[in-house]
Coordinates of C-alpha atoms and ligand atoms in Angstrom, one line a residue:
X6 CA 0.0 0.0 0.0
X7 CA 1.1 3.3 -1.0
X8 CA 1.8 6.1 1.7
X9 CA -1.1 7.9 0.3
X10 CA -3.4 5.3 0.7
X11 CA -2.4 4.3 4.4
X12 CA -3.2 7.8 5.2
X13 CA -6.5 7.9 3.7
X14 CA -7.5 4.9 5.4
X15 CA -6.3 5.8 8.7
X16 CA -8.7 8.8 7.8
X17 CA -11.3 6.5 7.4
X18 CA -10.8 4.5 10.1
X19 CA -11.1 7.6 12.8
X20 CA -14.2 8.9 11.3
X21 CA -16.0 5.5 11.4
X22 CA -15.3 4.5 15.0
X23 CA -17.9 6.5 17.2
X24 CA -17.0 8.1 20.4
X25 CA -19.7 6.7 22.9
X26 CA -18.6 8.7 26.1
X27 CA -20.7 11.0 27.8
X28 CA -20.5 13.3 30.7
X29 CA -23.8 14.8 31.5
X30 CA -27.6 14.8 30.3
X31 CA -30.6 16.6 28.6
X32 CA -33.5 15.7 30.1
X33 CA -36.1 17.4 27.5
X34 CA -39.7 18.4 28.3
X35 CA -41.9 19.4 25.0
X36 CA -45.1 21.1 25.0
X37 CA -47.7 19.1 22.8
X38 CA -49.4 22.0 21.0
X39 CA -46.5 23.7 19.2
X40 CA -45.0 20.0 18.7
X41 CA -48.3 19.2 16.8
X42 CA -48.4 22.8 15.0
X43 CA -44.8 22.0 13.8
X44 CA -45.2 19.1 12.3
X45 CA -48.6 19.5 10.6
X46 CA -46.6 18.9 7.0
X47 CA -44.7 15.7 8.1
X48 CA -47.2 14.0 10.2
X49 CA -50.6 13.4 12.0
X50 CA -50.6 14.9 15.4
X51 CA -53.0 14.6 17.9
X52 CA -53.0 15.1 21.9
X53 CA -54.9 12.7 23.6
X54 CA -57.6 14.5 26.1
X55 CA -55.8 13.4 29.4
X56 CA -53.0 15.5 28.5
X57 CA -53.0 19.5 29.0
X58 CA -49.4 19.5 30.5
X59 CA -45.4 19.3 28.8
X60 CA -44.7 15.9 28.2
X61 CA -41.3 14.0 28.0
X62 CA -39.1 14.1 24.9
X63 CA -36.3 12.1 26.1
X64 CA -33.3 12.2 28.2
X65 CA -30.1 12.5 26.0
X66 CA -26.6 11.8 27.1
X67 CA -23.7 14.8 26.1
X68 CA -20.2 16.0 26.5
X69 CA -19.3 18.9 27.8
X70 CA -17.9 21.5 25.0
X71 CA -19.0 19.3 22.1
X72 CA -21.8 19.9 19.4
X73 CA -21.7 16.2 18.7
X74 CA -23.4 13.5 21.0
X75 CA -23.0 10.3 21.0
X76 CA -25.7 8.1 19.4
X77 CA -27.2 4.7 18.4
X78 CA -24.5 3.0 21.2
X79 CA -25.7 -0.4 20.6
X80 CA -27.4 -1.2 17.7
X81 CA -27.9 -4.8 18.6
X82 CA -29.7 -4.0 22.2
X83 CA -33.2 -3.9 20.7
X84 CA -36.4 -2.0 22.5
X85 CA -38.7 -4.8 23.6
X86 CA -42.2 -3.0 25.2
X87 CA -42.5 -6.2 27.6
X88 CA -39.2 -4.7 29.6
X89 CA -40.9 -1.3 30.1
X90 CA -44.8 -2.8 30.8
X91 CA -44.8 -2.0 34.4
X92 CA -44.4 1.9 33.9
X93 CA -46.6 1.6 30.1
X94 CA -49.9 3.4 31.6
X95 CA -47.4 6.5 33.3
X96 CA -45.4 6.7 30.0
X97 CA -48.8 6.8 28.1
X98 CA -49.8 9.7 30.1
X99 CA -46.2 11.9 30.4
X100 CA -44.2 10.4 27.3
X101 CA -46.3 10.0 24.9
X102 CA -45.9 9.6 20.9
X103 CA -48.0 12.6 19.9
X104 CA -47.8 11.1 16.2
X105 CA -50.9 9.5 15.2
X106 CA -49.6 7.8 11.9
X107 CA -47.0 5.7 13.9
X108 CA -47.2 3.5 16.7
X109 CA -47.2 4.1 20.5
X110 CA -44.5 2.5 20.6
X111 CA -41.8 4.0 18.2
X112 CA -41.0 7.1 19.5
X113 CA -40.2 5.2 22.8
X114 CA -38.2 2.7 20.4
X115 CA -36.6 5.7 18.7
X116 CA -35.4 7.5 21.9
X117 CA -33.9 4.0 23.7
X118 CA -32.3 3.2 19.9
X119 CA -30.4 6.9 19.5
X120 CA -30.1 7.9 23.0
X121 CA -30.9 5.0 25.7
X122 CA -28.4 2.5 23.9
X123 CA -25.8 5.0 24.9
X124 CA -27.0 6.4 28.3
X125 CA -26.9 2.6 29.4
X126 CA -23.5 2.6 30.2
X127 CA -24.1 4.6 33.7
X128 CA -25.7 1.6 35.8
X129 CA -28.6 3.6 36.9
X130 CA -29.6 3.6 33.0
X131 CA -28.5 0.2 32.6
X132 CA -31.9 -1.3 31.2
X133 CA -34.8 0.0 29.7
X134 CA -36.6 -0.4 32.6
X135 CA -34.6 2.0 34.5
X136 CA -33.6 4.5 31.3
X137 CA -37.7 5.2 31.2
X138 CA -38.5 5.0 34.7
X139 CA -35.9 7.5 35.1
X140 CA -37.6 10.3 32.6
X141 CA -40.7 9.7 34.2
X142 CA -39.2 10.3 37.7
X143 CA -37.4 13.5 36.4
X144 CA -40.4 14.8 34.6
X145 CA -42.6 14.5 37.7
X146 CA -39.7 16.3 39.7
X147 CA -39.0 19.3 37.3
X148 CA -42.7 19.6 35.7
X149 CA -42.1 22.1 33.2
X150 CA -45.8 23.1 33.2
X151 CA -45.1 23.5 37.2
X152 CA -41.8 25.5 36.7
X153 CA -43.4 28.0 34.6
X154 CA -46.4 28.5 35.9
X155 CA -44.8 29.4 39.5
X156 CA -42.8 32.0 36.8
X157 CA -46.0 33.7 35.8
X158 CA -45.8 31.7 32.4
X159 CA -49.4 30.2 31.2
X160 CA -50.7 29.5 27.8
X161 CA -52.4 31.4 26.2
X162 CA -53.5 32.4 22.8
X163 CA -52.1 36.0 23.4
X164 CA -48.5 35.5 22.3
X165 CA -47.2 37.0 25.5
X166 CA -44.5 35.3 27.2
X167 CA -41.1 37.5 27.6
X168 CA -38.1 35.0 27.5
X169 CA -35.5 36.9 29.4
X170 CA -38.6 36.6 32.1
X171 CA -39.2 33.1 31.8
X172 CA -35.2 32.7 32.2
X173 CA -35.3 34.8 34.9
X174 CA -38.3 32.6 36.8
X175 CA -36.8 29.0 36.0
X176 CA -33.0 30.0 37.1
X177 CA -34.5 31.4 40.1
X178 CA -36.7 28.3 41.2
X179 CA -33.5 25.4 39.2
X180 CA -30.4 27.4 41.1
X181 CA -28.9 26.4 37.1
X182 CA -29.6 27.7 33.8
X183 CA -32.0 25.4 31.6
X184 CA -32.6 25.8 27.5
X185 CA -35.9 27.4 26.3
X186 CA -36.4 26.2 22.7
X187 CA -38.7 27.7 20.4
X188 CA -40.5 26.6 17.1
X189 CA -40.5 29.5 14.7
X190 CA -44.0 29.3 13.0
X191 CA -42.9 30.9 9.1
X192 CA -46.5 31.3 8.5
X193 CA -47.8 32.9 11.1
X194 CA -44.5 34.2 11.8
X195 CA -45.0 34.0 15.3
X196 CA -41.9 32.2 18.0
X197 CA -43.8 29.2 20.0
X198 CA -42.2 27.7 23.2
X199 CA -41.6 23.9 22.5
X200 CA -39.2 22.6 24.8
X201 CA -37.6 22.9 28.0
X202 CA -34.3 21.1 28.4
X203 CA -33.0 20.6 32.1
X204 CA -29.6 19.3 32.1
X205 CA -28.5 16.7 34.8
X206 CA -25.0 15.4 36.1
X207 CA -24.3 11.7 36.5
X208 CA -25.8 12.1 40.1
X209 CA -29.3 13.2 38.5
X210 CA -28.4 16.5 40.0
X211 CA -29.1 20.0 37.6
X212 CA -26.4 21.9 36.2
X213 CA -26.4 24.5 34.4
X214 CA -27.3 24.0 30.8
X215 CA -24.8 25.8 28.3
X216 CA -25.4 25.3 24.8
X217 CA -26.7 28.7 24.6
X218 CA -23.1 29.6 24.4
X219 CA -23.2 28.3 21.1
X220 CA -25.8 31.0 20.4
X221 CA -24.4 34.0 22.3
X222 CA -27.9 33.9 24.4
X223 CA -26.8 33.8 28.0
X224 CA -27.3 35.9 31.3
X225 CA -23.8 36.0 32.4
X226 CA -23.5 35.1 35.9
X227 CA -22.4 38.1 37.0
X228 CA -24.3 40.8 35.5
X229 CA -27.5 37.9 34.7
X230 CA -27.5 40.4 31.5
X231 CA -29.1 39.1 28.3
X232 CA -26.6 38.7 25.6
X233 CA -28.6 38.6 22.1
X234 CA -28.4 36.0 20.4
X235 CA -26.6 36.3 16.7
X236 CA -29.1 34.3 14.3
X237 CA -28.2 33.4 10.9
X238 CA -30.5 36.4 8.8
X239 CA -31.8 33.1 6.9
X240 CA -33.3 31.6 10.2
X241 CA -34.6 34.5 11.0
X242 CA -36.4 35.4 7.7
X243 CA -37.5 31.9 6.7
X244 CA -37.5 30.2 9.8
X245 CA -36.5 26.9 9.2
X246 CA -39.2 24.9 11.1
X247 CA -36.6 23.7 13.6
X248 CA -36.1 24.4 17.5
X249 CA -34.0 26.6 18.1
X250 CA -32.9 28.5 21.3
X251 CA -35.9 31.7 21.8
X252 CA -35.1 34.9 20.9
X253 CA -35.2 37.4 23.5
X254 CA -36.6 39.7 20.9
X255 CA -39.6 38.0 20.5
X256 CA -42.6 38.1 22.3
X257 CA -43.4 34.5 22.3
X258 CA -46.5 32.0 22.2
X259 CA -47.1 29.6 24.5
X260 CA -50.3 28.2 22.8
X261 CA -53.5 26.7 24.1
X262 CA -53.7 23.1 23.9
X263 CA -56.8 22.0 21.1
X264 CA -57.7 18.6 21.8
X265 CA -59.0 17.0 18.1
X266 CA -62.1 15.1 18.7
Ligands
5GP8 P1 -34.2 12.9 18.9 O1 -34.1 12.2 17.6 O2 -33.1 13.8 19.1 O3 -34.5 12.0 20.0 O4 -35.6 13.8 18.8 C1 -36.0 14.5 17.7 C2 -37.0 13.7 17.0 O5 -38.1 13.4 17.9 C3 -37.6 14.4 15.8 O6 -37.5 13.6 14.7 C4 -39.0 14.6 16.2 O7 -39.8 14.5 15.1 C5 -39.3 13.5 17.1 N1 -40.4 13.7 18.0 C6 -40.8 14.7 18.9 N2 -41.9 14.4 19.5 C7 -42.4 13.2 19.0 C8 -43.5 12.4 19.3 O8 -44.4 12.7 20.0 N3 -43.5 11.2 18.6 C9 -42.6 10.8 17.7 N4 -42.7 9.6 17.1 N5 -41.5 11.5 17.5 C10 -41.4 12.7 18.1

């Protein structure tokens, strides 16, 4: 083999093998309403009538200072929905597959798959059982519907919430700094809160979330000043349709949940 060619497969070689390592977690609470208004092109979305509250998204292992996380650890450690029948009813209810053209159980197989697989390796997450039970027990702990209504924050179908408020009011009741992500609506033009993203150490404790850095849209500790948040123009003209950190310059919608039927 030719130097050139040892090189370009020792290229090859790095960027295949994955990096499964992790050092702290997302635990992601969604609000049903904008998550069915956001994907009214893709798929059919409906919220079942027991639900008027955020419900889970998943709980996503990370590293510190990286963009990338790891993902699909273990593609041979398939979902089976007998493991997880003990807690089915309470993930029903607070982690439910909003969409209707797929079964209940894929989104659950979807978030063990990408992110359980790979959360697994701390033994408190070491089976499905316990990777579930544990987003159940942290949604029930840090309701997000909960957090921001002691912050004032209610829906409506006014379009009223103030961000740097709702920062303000969920630092102050955490002690850490979550992520507020927003939906931008292009035809309506209108930002909607969609998720709330808590992020936990390896002890389950919260620490401050800081992926905002990414975004310039911080309260610095010092000065808790707002830093704006340096969009691409294109996101903010077009609005791409995905979440995105909330712009402090937006008054923003926290909309009304319609139950179909
Ligand atoms: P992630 O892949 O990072 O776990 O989460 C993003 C994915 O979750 C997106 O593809 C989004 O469409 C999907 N998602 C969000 N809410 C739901 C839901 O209620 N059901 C299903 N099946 N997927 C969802």
């Amino acid at each position: 083999m030719r130097i050139k060619d040892v090189l370009l497969y020792a290229v090859f070689i790095v960027s295949c093998s994955s990096n499964n390592e992790w050092d702290y977690m997302v635990f992601t609470q969604q609000w049903p309403q904008t998550v069915c208004d956001s994907v009214y092109e893709e798929h059919k979305c409906a919220i079942p009538k027991d639900i008027s509250f955020w419900t889970v998204h998943g709980l996503w292992p990370n590293r510190q200072g990286s963009k990338d996380e790891p993902s699909y650890c273990n593609k041979t450690w398939a979902f089976d929905e007998k493991l997880i029948k003990p807690i089915e009813t309470n993930l029903d209810v607070n982690w439910p597959n909003l969409y209707t053209d797929s079964e209940k159980t894929e989104f659950w197989q979807h978030e063990w798959d990408k992110h359980g697989t790979c959360a697994a390796s701390l033994p408190a997450l070491g089976s499905q059982f316990k990777y579930f039970s544990k987003g159940l027990e942290l949604h029930q702990k840090y309701n997000a519907t909960i957090l921001l209504a002691r912050a004032g924050v209610v829906p409506s179908d006014t379009c009223n919430v103030n961000i740097t408020n709702l920062y303000e009011g969920l630092k102050s009741q955490l002690g850490k700094m979550p992520n507020i992500n927003c939906y931008w609506n292009k035809k309506k033009h209108t930002q909607n809160l969609i998720e709330v993203e808590l992020c936990v150490d390896k002890s389950f404790s919260i620490i401050d979330c800081n992926s905002n850095e990414d975004t310039n849209l911080y309260f610095s500790s010092k000065s808790e000043r707002m830093k704006v948040p340096h969009y691409k123009t294109q996101k903010l003209e077009f609005g791409l349709g995905e979440t995105e950190p909330c712009r402090p310059s937006e008054l923003t919608c926290y909309p009304v949940i319609k139950h179909t039927s």
